[in-house]
mmCIF file of C-alpha atoms in Angstrom:
data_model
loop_
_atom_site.group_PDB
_atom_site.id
_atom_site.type_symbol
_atom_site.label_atom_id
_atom_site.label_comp_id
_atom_site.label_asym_id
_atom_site.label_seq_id
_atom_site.Cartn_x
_atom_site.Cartn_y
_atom_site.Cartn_z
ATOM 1 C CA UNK B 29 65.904 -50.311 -56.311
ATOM 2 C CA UNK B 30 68.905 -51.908 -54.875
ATOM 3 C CA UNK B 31 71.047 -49.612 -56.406
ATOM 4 C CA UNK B 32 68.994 -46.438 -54.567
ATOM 5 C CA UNK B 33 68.742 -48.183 -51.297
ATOM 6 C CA UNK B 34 72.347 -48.946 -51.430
ATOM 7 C CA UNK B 35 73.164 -45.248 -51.719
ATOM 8 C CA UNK B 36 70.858 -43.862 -49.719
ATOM 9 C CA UNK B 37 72.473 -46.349 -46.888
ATOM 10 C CA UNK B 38 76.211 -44.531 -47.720
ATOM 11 C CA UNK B 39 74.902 -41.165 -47.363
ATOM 12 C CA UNK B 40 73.891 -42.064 -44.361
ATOM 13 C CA UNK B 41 76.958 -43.959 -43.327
ATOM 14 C CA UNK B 42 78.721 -40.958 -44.726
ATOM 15 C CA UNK B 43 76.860 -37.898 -42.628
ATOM 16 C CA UNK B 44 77.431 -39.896 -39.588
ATOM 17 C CA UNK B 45 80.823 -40.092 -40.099
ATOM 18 C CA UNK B 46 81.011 -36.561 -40.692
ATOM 19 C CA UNK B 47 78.938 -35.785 -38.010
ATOM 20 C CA UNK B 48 81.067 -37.812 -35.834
ATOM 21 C CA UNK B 49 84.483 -35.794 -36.819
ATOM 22 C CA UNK B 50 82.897 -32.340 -36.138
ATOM 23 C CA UNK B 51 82.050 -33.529 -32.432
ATOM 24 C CA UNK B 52 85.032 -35.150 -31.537
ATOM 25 C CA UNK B 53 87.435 -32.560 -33.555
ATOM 26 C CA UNK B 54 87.741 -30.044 -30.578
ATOM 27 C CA UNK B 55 88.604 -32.844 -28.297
ATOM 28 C CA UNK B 56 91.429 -34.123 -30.871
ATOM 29 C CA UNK B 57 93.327 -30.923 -30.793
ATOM 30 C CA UNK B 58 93.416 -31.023 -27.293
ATOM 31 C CA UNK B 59 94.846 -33.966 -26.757
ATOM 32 C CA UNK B 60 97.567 -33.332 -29.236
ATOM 33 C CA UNK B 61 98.311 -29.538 -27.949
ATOM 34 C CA UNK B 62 101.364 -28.948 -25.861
ATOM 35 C CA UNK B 63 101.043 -28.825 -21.989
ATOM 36 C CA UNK B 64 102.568 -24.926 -21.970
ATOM 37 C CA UNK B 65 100.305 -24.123 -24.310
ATOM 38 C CA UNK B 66 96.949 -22.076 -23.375
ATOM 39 C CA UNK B 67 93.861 -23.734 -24.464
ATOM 40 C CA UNK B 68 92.614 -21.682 -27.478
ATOM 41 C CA UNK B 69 89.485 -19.727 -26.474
ATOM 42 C CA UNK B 70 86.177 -21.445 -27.935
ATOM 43 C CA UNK B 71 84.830 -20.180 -30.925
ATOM 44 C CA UNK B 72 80.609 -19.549 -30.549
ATOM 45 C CA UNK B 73 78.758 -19.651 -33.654
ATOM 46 C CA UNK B 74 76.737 -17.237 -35.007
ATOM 47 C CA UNK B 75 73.174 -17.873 -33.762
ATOM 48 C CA UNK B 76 71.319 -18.217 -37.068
ATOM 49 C CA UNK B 77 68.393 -15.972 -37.695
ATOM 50 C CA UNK B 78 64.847 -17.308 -38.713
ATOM 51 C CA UNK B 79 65.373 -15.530 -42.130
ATOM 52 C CA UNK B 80 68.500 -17.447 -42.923
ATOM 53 C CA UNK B 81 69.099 -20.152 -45.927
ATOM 54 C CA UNK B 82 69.886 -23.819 -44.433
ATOM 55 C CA UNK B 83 72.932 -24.691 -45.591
ATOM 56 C CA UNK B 84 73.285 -27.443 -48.203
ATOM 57 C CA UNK B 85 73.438 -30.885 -46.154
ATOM 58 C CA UNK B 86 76.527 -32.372 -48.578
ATOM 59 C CA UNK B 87 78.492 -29.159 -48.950
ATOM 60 C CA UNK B 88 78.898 -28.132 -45.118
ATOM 61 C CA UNK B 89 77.409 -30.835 -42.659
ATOM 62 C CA UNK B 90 78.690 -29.335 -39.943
ATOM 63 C CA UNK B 91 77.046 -26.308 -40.379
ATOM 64 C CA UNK B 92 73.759 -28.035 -41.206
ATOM 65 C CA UNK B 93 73.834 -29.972 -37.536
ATOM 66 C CA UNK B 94 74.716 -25.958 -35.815
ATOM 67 C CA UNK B 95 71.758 -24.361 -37.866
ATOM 68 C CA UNK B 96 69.256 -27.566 -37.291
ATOM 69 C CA UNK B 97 70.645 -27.725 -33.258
ATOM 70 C CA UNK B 98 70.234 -23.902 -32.786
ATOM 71 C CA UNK B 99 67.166 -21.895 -31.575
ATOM 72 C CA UNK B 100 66.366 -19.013 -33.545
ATOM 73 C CA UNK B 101 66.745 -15.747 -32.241
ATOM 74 C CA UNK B 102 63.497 -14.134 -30.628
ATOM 75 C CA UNK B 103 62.624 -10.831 -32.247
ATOM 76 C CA UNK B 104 62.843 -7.948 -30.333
ATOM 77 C CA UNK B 105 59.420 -6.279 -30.998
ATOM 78 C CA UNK B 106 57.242 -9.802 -30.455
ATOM 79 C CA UNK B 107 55.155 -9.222 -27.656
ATOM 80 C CA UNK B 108 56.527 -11.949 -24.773
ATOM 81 C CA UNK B 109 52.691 -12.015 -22.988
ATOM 82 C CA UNK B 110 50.184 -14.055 -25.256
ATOM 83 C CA UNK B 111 48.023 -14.166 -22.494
ATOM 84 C CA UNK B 112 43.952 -12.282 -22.708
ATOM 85 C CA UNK B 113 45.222 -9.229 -21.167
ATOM 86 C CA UNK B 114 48.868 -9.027 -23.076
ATOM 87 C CA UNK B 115 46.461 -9.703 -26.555
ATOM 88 C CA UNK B 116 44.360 -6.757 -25.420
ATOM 89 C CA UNK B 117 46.862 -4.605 -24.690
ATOM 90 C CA UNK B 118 48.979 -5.214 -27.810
ATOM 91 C CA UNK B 119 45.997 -5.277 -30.047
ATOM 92 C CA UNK B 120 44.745 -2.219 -32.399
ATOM 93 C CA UNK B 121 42.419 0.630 -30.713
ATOM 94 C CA UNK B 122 39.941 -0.543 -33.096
ATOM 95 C CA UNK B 123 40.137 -4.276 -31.981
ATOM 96 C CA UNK B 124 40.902 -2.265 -28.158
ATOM 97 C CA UNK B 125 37.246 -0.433 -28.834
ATOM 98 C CA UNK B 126 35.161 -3.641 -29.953
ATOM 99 C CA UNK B 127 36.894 -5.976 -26.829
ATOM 100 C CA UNK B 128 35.528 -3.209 -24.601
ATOM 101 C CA UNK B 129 31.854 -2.872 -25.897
ATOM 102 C CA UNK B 130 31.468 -6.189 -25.906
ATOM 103 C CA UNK B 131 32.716 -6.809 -22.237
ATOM 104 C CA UNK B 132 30.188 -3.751 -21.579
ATOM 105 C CA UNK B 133 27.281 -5.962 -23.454
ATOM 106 C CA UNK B 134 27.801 -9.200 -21.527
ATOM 107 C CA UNK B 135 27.937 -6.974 -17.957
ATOM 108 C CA UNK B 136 24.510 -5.670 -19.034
ATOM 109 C CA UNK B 137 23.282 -9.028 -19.998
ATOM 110 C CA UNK B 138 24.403 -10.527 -16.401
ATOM 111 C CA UNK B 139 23.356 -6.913 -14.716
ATOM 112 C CA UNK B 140 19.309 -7.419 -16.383
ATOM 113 C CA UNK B 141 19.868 -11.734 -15.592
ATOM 114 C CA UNK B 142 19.626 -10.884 -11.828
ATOM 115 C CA UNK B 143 17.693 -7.501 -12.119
ATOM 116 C CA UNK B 144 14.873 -9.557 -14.057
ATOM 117 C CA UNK B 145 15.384 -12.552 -12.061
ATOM 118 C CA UNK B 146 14.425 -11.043 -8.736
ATOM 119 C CA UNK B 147 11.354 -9.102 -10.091
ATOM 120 C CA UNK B 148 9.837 -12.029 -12.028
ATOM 121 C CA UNK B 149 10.061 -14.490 -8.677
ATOM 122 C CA UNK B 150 8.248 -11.112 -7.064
ATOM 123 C CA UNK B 151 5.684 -10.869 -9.487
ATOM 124 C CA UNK B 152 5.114 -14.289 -9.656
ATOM 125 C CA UNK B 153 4.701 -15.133 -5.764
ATOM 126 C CA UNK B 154 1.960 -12.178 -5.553
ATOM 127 C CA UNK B 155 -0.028 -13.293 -8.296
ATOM 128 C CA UNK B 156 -0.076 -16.808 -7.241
ATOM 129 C CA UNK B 157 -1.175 -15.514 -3.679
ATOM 130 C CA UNK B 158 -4.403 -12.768 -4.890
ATOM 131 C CA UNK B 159 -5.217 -15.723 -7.790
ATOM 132 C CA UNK B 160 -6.008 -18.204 -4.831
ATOM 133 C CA UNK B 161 -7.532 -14.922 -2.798
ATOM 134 C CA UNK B 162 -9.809 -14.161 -5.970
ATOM 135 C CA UNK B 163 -10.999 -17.779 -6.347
ATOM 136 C CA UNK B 164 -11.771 -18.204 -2.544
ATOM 137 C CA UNK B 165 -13.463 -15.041 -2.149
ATOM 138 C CA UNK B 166 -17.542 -15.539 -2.231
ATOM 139 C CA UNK B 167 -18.316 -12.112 -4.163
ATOM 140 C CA UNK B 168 -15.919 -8.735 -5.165
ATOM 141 C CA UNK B 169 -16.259 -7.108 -2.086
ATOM 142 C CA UNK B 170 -15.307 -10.027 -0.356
ATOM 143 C CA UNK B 171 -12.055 -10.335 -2.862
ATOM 144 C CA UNK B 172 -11.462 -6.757 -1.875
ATOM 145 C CA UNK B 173 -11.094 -7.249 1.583
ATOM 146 C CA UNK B 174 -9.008 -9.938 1.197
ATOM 147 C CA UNK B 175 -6.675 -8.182 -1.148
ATOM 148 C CA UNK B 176 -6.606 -4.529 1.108
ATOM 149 C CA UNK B 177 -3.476 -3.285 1.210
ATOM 150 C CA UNK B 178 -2.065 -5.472 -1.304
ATOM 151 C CA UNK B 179 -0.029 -4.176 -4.378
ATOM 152 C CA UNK B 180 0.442 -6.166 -7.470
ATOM 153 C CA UNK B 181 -1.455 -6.351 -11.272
ATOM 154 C CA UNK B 182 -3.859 -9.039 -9.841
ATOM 155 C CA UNK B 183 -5.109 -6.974 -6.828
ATOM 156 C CA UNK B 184 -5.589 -3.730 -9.178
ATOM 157 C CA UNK B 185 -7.574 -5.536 -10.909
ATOM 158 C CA UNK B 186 -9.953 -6.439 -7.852
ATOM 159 C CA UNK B 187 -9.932 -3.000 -6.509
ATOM 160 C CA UNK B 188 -10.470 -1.482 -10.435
ATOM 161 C CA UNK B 189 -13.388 -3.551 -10.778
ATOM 162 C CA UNK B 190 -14.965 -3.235 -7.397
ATOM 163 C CA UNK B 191 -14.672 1.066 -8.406
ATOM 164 C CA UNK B 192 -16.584 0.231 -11.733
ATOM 165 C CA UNK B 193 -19.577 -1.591 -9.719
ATOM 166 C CA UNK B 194 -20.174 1.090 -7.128
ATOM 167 C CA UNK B 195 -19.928 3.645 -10.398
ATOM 168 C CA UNK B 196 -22.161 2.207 -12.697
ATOM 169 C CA UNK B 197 -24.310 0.719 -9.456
ATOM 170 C CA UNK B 198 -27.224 3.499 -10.292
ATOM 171 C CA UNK B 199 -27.467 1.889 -14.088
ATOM 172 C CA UNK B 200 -27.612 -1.508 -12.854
ATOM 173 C CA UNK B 201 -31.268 -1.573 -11.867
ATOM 174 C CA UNK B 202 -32.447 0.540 -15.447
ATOM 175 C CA UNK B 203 -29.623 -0.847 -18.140
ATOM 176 C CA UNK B 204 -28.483 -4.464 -17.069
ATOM 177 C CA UNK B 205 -25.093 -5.704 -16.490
ATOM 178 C CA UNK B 206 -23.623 -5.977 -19.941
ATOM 179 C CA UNK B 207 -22.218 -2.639 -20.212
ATOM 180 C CA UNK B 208 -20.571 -2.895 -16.668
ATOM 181 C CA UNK B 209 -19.141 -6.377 -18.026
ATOM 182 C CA UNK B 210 -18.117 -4.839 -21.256
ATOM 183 C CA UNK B 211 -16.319 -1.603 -19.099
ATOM 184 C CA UNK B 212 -14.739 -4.288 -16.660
ATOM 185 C CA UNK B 213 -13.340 -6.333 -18.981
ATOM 186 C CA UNK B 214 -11.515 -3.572 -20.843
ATOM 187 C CA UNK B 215 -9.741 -2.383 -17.404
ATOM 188 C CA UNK B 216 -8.611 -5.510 -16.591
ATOM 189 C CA UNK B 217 -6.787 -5.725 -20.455
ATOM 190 C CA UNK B 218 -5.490 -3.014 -19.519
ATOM 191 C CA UNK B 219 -3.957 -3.943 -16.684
ATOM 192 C CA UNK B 220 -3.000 -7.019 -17.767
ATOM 193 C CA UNK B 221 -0.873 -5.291 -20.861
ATOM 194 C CA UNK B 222 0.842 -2.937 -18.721
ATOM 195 C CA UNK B 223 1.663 -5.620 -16.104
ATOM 196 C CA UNK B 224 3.177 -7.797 -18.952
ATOM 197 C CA UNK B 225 5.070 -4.856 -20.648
ATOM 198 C CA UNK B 226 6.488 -3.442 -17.339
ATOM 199 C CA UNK B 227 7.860 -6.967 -16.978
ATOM 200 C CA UNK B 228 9.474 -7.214 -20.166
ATOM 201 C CA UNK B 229 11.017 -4.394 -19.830
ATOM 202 C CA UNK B 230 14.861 -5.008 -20.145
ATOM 203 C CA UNK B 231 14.455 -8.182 -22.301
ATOM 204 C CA UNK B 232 15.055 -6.355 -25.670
ATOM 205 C CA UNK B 233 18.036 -5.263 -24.531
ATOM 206 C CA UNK B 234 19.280 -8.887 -24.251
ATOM 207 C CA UNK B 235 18.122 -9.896 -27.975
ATOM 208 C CA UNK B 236 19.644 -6.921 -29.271
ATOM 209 C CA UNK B 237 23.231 -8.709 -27.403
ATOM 210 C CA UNK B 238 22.485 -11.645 -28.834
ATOM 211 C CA UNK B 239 22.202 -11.211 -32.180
ATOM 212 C CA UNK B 240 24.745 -8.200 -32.836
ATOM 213 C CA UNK B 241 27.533 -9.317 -30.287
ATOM 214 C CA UNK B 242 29.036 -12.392 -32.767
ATOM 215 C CA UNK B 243 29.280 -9.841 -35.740
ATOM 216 C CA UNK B 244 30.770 -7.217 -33.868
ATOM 217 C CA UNK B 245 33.439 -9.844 -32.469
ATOM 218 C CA UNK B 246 33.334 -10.833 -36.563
ATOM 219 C CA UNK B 247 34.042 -7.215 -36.993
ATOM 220 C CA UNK B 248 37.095 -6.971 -34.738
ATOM 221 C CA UNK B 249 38.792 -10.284 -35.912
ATOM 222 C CA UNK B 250 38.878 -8.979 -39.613
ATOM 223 C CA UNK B 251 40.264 -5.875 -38.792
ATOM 224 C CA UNK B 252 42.827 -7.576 -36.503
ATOM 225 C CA UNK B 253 43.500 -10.180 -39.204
ATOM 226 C CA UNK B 254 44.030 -6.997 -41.612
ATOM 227 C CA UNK B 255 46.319 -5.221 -39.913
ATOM 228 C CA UNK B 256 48.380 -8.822 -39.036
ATOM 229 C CA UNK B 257 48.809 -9.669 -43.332
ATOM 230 C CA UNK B 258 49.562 -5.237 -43.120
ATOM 231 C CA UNK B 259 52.413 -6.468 -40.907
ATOM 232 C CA UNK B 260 53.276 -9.396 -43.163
ATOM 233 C CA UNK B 261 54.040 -7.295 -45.856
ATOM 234 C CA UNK B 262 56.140 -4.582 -44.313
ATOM 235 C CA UNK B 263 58.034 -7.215 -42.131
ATOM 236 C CA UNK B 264 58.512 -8.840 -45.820
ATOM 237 C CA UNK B 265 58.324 -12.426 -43.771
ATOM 238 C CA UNK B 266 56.213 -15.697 -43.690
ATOM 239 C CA UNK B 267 57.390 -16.195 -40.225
ATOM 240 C CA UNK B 268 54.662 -17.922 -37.658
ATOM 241 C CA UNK B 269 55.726 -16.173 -34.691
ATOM 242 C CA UNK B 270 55.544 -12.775 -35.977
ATOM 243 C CA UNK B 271 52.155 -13.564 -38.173
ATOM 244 C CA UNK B 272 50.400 -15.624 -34.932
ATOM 245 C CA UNK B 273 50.321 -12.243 -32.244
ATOM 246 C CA UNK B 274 47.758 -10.558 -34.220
ATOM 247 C CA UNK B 275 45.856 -13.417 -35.725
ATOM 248 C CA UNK B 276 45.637 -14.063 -31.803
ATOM 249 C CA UNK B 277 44.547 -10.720 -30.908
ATOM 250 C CA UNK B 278 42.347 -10.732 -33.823
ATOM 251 C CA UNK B 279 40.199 -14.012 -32.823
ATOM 252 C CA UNK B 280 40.238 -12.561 -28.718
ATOM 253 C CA UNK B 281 37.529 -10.410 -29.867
ATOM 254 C CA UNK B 282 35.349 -13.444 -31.494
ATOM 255 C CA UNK B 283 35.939 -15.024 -28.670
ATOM 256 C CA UNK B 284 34.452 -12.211 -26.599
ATOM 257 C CA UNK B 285 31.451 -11.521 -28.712
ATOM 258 C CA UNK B 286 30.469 -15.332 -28.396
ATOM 259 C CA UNK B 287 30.989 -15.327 -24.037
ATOM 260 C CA UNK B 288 28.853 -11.665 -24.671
ATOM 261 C CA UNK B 289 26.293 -13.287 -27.489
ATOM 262 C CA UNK B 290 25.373 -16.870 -26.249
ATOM 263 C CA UNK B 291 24.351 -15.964 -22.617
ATOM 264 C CA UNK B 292 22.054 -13.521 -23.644
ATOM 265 C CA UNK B 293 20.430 -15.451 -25.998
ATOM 266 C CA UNK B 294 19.637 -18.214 -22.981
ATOM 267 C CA UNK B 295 18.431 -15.169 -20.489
ATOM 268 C CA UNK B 296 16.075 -14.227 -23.552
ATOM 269 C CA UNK B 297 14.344 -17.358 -23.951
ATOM 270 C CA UNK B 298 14.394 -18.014 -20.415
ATOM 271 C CA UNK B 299 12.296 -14.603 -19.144
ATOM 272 C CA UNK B 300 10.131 -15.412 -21.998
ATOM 273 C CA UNK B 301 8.715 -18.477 -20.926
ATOM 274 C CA UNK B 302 8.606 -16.505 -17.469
ATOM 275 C CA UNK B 303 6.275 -13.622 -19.057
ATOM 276 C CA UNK B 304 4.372 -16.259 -20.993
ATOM 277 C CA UNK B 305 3.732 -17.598 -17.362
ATOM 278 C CA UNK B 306 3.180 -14.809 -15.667
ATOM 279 C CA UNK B 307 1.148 -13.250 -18.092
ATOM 280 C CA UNK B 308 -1.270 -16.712 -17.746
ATOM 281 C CA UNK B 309 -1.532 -16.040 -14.170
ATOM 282 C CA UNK B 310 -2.577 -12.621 -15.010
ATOM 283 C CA UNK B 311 -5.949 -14.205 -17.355
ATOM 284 C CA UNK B 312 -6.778 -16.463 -14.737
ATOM 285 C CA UNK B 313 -6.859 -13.477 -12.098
ATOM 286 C CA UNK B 314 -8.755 -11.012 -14.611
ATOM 287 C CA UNK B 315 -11.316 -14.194 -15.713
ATOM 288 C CA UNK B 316 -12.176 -14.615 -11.592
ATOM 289 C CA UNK B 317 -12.178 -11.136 -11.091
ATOM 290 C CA UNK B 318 -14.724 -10.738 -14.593
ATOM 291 C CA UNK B 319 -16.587 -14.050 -12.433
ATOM 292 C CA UNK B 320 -17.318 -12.248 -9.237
ATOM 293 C CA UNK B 321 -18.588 -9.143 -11.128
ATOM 294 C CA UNK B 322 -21.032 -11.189 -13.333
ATOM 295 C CA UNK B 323 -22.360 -12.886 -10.012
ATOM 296 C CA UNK B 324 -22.388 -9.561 -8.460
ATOM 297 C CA UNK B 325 -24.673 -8.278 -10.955
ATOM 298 C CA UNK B 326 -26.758 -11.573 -10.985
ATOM 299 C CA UNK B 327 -27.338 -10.917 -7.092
ATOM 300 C CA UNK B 328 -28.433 -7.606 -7.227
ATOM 301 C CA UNK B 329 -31.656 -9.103 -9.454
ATOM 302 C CA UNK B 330 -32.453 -11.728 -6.480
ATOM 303 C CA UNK B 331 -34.944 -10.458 -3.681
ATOM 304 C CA UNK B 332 -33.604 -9.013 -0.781
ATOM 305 C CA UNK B 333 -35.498 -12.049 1.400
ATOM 306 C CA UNK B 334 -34.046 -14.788 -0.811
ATOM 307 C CA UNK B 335 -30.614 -13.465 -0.778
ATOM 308 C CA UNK B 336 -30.491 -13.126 2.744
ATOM 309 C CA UNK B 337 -31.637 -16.567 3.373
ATOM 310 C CA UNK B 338 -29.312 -17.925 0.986
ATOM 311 C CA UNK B 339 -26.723 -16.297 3.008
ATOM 312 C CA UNK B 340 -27.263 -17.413 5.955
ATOM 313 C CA UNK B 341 -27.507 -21.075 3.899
ATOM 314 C CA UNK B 342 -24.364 -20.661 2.599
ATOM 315 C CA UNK B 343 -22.918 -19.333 6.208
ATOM 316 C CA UNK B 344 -23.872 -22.407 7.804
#
């Protein structure tokens, strides 16, 4: 061990010697040049290419130090912008086409956010407001003048029901109220289905985003990543800078499918909790509006004397 460390310490000694007689060589001759004589014009070195051999370390030291010192020389067809838009402008059409749908799938994901956004705080603020009008109201027709003029699911409903009673008011009397119920009830489903589907109306759109957009990015960065080992092989060279451009390009168009893919699968889940609650609000209007109806019915079997006085109890 000695022995190794002992010789590993000359070569050192040695290189730095070497080293040391390269550097200072130039500065020698000038020293020992005559005054009349012109300085010799400096000789530049070859800038070594990335492709070249290093040169052995013990045969030419001096040329080790110039190839170690120097910076390769930058290929002429490297693309100099690595920056989003350089990447998407050097990339393949194919890798061009899927950057470009997918920038068109997370516009249409932001475009239904606010489109959605505004129409579910709409629906929700005039379902809130004909709920509380449907469970102060003291019988339908009451309900109906409260709600005139009024749009909405929840005030259909009062005004769909109120035009079954004065229908079916000649069976009343003869058949009973169960087959007005049973007629009621199956308007107000109705409505209530067609209120929640004209609401979710744009949301497929966003989980079709979400789940494709990753795979089409997917899709992109192995085509990009096919055509950069293409260029491999025809450039015949390992080299990092001419492999990294395309492996770049390729993993832009991950990148994009993700920014497209994860937003849209948050804008999802979020409008459907909102439909889920809307659609709630809906039930409780239909089951107050399916209330006033049954009491409606219920009246018309009191006395004309004894309804009157109990609403002139129930005015005071």
């Amino acid at each position: 061990m000695r022995r190794i460390s002992a010789s590993a310490a000359a070569i050192r000694r040695s290189f730095l010697v070497m080293a040391m007689m390269v550097l200072a060589a130039p500065a020698f001759g000038q020293q020992g040049a005559a005054p009349t004589e012109a300085p010799a014009a400096p000789v530049v070195a070859p800038t070594p290419s990335a492709d070249a051999p290093v040169p052995s370390l013990l045969e030419d030291p001096a040329a080790t130090i110039s190839h170690l010192l120097a910076a390769p020389e930058r290929t002429a067809d490297l693309p100099h912008d690595l920056s989003p838009w350089g990447m998407f402008l050097a990339a393949d059409w194919v890798v061009k086409a899927v950057m470009i749908g997918l920038v068109l799938g997370s516009l249409a994901v932001w475009t239904v956010w606010l489109a959605k956004s505004i129409e579910i705080a709409c629906a929700r603020t005039r379902a809130k407001r004909a709920v509380a009008a449907i469970a102060g109201a003291a019988c339908l027709s009451d309900a109906d003048a409260r709600l005139a003029g009024r749009g909405g699911p929840a005030a259909f409903m009062v005004r769909s029901a109120a035009d079954e009673m004065r229908r079916s008011a000649m069976a009343l009397d003869h058949a009973g109220g169960d087959g007005v119920k049973e007629r009621v009830g199956a308007r107000l489903a109705r409505i209530e289905a067609q209120a929640g589907r004209r609401l979710a109306r744009g949301t497929g759109l966003l989980a079709t985003i979400g789940s494709t957009a990753p795979f089409v990015g997917l899709f992109g960065t192995v085509w990009g990543i096919m055509n950069a080992f293409i260029g491999i092989s025809e450039a015949h060279t390992t080299n990092l800078a001419v492999v990294a451009p395309g492996i770049a390009e390729a993993l832009l168009a991950t990148a994009i499918g993700l920014v497209a893919a994860i937003p849209a699968v948050i804008v999802y889940n979020v409008f459907a909790r909102a439909v889920a609650g809307y659609a709630q609000l809906l039930a409780d209007a239909a089951s107050g509006v399916e209330q006033l109806v049954s009491l409606d019915i219920d009246l018309r079997r009191v006395p004309a004397d004894d309804r009157s006085a109990s609403t002139l109890a129930a005015a005071e």
